[in-house]
CSV table of C-alpha atoms in Angstrom, one decimal:
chain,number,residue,atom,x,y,z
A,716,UNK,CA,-60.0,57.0,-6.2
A,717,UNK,CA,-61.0,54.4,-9.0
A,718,UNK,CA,-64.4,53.8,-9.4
A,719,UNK,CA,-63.8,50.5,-11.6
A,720,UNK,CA,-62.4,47.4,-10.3
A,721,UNK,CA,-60.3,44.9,-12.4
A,722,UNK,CA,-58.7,41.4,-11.6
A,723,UNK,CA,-55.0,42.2,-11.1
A,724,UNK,CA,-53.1,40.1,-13.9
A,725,UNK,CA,-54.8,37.6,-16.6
A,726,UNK,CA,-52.9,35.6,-19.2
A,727,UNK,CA,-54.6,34.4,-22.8
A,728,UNK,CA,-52.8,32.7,-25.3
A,729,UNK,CA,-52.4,33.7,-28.8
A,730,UNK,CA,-54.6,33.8,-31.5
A,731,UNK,CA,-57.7,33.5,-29.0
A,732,UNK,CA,-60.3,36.3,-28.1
A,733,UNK,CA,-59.1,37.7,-24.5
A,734,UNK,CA,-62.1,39.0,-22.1
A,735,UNK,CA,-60.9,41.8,-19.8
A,736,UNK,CA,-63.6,42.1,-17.0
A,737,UNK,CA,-64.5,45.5,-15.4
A,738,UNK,CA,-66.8,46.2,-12.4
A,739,UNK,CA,-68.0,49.6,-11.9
A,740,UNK,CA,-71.0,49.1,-9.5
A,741,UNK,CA,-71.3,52.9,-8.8
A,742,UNK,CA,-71.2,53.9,-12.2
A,743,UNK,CA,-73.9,57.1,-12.7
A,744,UNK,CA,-76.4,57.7,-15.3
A,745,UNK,CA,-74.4,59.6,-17.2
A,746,UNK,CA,-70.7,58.1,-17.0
A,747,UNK,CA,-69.4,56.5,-19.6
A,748,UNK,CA,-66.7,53.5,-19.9
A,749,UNK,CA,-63.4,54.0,-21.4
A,750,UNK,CA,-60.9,51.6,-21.8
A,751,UNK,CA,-57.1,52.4,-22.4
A,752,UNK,CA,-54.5,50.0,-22.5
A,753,UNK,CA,-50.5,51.2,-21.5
A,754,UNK,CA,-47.9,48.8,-23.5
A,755,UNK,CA,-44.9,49.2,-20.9
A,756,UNK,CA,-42.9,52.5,-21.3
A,757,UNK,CA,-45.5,53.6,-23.5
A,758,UNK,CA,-48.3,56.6,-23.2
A,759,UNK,CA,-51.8,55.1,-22.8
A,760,UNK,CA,-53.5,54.1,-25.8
A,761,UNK,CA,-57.2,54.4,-25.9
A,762,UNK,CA,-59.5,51.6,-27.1
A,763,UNK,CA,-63.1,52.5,-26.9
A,764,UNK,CA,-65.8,53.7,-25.2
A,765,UNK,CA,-69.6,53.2,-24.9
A,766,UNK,CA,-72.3,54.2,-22.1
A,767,UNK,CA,-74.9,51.8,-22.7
A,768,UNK,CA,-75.0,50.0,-25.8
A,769,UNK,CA,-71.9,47.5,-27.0
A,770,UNK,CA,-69.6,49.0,-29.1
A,771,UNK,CA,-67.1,47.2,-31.6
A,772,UNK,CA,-64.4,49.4,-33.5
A,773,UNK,CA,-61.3,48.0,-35.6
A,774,UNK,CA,-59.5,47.2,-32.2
A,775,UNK,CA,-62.1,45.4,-29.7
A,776,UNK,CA,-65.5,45.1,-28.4
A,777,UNK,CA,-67.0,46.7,-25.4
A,778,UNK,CA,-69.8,44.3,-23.5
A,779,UNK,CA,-72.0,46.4,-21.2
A,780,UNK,CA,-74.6,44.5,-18.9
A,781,UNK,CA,-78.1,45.9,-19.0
A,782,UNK,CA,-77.9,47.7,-15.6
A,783,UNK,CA,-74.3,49.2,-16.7
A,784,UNK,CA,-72.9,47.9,-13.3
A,785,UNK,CA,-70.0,45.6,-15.2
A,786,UNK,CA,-68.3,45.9,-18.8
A,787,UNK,CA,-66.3,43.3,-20.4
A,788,UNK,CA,-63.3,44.2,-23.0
A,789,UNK,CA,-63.0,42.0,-26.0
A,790,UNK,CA,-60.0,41.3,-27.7
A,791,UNK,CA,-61.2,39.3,-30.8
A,792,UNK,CA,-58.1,37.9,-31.7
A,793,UNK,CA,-55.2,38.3,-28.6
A,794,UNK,CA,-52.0,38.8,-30.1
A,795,UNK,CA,-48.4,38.9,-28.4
A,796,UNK,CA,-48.4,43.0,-28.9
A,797,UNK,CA,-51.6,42.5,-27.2
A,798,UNK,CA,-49.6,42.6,-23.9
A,799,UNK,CA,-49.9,45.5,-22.2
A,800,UNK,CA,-51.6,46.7,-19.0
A,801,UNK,CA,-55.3,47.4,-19.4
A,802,UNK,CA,-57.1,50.0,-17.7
A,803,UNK,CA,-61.3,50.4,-17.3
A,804,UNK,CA,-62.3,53.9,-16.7
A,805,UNK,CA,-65.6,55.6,-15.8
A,806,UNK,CA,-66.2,59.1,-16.6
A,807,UNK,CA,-69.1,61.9,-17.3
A,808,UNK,CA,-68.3,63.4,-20.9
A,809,UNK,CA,-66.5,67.0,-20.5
A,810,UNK,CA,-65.0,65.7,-17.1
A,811,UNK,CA,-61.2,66.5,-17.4
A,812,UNK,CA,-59.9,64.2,-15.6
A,813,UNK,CA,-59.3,60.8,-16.1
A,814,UNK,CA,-59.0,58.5,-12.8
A,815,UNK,CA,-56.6,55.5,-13.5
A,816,UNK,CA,-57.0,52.6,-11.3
A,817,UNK,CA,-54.3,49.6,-11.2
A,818,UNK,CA,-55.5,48.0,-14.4
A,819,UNK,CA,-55.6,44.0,-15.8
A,820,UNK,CA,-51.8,43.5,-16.4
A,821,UNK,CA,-53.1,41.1,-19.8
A,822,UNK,CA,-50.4,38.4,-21.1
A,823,UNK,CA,-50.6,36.9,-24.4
A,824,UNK,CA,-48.7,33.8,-24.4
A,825,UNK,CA,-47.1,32.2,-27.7
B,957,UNK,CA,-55.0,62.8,-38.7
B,958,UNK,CA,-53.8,64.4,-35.3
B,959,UNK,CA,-50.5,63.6,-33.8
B,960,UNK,CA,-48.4,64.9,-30.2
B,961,UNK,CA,-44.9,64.9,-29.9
B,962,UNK,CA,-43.3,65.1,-26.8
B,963,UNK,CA,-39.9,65.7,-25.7
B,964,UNK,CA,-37.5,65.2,-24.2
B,965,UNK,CA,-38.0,61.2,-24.6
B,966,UNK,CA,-35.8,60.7,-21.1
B,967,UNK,CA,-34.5,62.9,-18.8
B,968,UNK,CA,-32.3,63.0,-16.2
B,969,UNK,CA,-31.3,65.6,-13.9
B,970,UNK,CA,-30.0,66.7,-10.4
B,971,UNK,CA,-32.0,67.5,-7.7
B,972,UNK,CA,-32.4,71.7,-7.8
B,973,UNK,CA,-32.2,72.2,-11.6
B,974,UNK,CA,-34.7,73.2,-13.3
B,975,UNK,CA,-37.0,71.5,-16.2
B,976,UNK,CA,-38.7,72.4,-19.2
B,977,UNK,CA,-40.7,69.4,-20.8
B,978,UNK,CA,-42.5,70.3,-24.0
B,979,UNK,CA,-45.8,68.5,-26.2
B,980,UNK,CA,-47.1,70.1,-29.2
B,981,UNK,CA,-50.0,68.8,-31.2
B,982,UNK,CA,-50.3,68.7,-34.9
B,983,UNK,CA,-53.9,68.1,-37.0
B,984,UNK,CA,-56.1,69.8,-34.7
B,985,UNK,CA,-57.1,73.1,-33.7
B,986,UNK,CA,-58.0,74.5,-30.1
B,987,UNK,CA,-57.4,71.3,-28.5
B,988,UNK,CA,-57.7,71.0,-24.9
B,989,UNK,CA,-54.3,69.8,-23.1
B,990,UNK,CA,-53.3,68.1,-20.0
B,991,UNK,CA,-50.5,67.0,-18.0
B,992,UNK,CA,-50.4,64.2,-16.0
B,993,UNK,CA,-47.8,62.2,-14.0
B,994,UNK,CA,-47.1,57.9,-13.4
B,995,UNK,CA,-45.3,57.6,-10.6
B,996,UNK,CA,-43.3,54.0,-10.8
B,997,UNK,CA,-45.8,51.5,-9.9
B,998,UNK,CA,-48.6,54.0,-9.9
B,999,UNK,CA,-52.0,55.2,-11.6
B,1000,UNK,CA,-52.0,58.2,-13.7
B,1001,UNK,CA,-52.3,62.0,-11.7
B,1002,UNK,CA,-53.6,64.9,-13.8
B,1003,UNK,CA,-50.9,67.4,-12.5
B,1004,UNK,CA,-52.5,70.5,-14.9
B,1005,UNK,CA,-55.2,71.0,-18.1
B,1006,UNK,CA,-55.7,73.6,-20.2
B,1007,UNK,CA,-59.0,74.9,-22.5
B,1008,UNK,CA,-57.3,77.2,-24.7
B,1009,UNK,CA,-54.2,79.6,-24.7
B,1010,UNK,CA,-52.7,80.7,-21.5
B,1011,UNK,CA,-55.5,78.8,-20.0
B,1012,UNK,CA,-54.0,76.7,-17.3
B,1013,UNK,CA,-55.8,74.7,-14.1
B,1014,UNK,CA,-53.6,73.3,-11.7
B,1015,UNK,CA,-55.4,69.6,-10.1
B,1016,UNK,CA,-52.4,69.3,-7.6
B,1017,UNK,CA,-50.7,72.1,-5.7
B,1018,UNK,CA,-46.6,71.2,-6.3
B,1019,UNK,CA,-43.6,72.7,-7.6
B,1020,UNK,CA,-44.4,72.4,-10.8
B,1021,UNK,CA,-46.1,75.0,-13.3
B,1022,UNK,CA,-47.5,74.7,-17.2
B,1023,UNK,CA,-48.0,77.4,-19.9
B,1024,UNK,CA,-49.2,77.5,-23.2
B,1025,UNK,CA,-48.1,80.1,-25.0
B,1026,UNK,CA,-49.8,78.6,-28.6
B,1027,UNK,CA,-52.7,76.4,-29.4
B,1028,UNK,CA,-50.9,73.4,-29.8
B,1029,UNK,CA,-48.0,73.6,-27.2
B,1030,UNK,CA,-48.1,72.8,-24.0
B,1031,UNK,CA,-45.1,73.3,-21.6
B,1032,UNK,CA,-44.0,71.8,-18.1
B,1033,UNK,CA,-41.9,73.4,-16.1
B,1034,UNK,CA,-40.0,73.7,-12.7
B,1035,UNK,CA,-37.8,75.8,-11.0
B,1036,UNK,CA,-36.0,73.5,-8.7
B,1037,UNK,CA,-36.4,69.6,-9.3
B,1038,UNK,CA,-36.8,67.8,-6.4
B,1039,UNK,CA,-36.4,63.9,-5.9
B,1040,UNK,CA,-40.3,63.2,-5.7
B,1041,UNK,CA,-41.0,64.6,-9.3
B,1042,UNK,CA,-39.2,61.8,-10.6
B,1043,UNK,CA,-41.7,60.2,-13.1
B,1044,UNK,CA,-43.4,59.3,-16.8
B,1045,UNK,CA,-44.9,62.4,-17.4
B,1046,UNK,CA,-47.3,62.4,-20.1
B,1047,UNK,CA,-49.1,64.9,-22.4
B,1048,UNK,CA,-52.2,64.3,-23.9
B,1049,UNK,CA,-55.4,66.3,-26.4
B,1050,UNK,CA,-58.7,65.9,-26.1
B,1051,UNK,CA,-61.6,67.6,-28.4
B,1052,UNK,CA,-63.8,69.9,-27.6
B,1053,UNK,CA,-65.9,69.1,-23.9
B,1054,UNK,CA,-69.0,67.8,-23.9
B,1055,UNK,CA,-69.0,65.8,-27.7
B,1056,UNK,CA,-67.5,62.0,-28.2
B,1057,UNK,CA,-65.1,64.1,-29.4
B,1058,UNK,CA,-63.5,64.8,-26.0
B,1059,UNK,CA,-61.9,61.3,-25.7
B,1060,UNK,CA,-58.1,62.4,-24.1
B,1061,UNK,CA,-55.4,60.7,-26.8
B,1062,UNK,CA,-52.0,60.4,-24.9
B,1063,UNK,CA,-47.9,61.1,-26.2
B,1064,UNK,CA,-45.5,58.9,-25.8
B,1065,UNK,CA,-44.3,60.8,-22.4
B,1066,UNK,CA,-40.7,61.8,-21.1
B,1067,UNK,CA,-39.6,59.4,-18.0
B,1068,UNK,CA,-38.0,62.1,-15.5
B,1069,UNK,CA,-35.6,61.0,-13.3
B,1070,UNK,CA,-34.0,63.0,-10.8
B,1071,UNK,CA,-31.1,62.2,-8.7
């Protein structure tokens, strides 16, 4: 079972910065967070990653609180091929698999 | 910079035939490999992974199997289809365990169907 929980659907319109929030309450000392995103009959596409500190690379930002309970995906600039479903994983380094839960089904809107 | 291929891109075949999906990897070397299945609707299942050649771990007892008979190939296969392993079926690579390096980097998946 997922060990993240996600709002089911969010919309954000274009050209603003979308925030995709994650909950993972549970989450253990030495779990990270992922976040991939699945554009529809697509393979995921990973974003980023972080275990305690925030992260920024070319495609987002990853806000983690203090006591690592909730992370919050930032989408700088939300364009329409933004649109896609977006999925918050935890998981300890080495650990082969990956545990999808239902995901933020994200909407950009023109 | 690393790249997987998969293929077929779509699929579909009668229920009892048999199936042979294959992913291959280019721009990396002893990559680890993994299988998974999307049901429609559904999260992601690791169906198999695999740590190096002939090196296969099954997550899921089914009626499906996976080899790999090089370092950068990774097949799927099944004797008889049956109607429940219709599904995106995805491939993906991941470094070696243990570094950031092990992030899992997905294909662009075959969509199965079976009738």
């Amino acid at each position: 079972d997922a060990k993240t929980t996600q709002p089911p659907s969010m919309d954000c319109a274009e050209g603003r910065a979308a925030n995709l929030p994650c909950n993972h309450s549970t989450i253990s000392g030495n779990e990270y967070v992922y976040w991939y995103r699945q554009i529809h009959s697509q393979g995921p596409q990973y974003i980023i990653h972080g275990l305690k500190n925030n992260e920024t690379n070319e495609m987002a930002s990853l806000i983690i609180t203090e006591d690592r309970k909730s992370s919050t995906l930032i989408l700088p600039h939300a364009t329409l091929r933004d649109t896609a479903v977006y999925y918050c994983i935890v998981r300890v380094i080495g650990a082969q698999k990956l545990v999808f839960g239902q995901g933020t089904r994200l909407t950009i809107n023109p | 910079s690393q790249t997987i291929h998969q293929w077929p891109a779509t699929l579909v075949q009668p229920v009892g035939s048999p199936l042979s999906l294959e992913c291959t990897v280019e721009g990396t070397s002893n990559p680890n490999l993994y299988w998974y299945r999307q049901a429609a609707g559904r999260g992601l299942q690791l169906l198999f992974y695999s740590v190096g050649i002939g090196q296969i771990s099954s997550e899921v007892p089914q009626n499906l199997s996976a080899s790999r008979p090089q370092d950068r190939q990774f097949i799927l296969s099944s004797k008889k289809l049956l109607l429940s392993d219709s599904g995106f079926y995805l491939c993906a690579w991941s470094g070696i365990a243990g570094a950031r390096t092990d992030t899992q980097y997905f294909g662009p998946g075959t969509r199965l169907t079976v009738l």
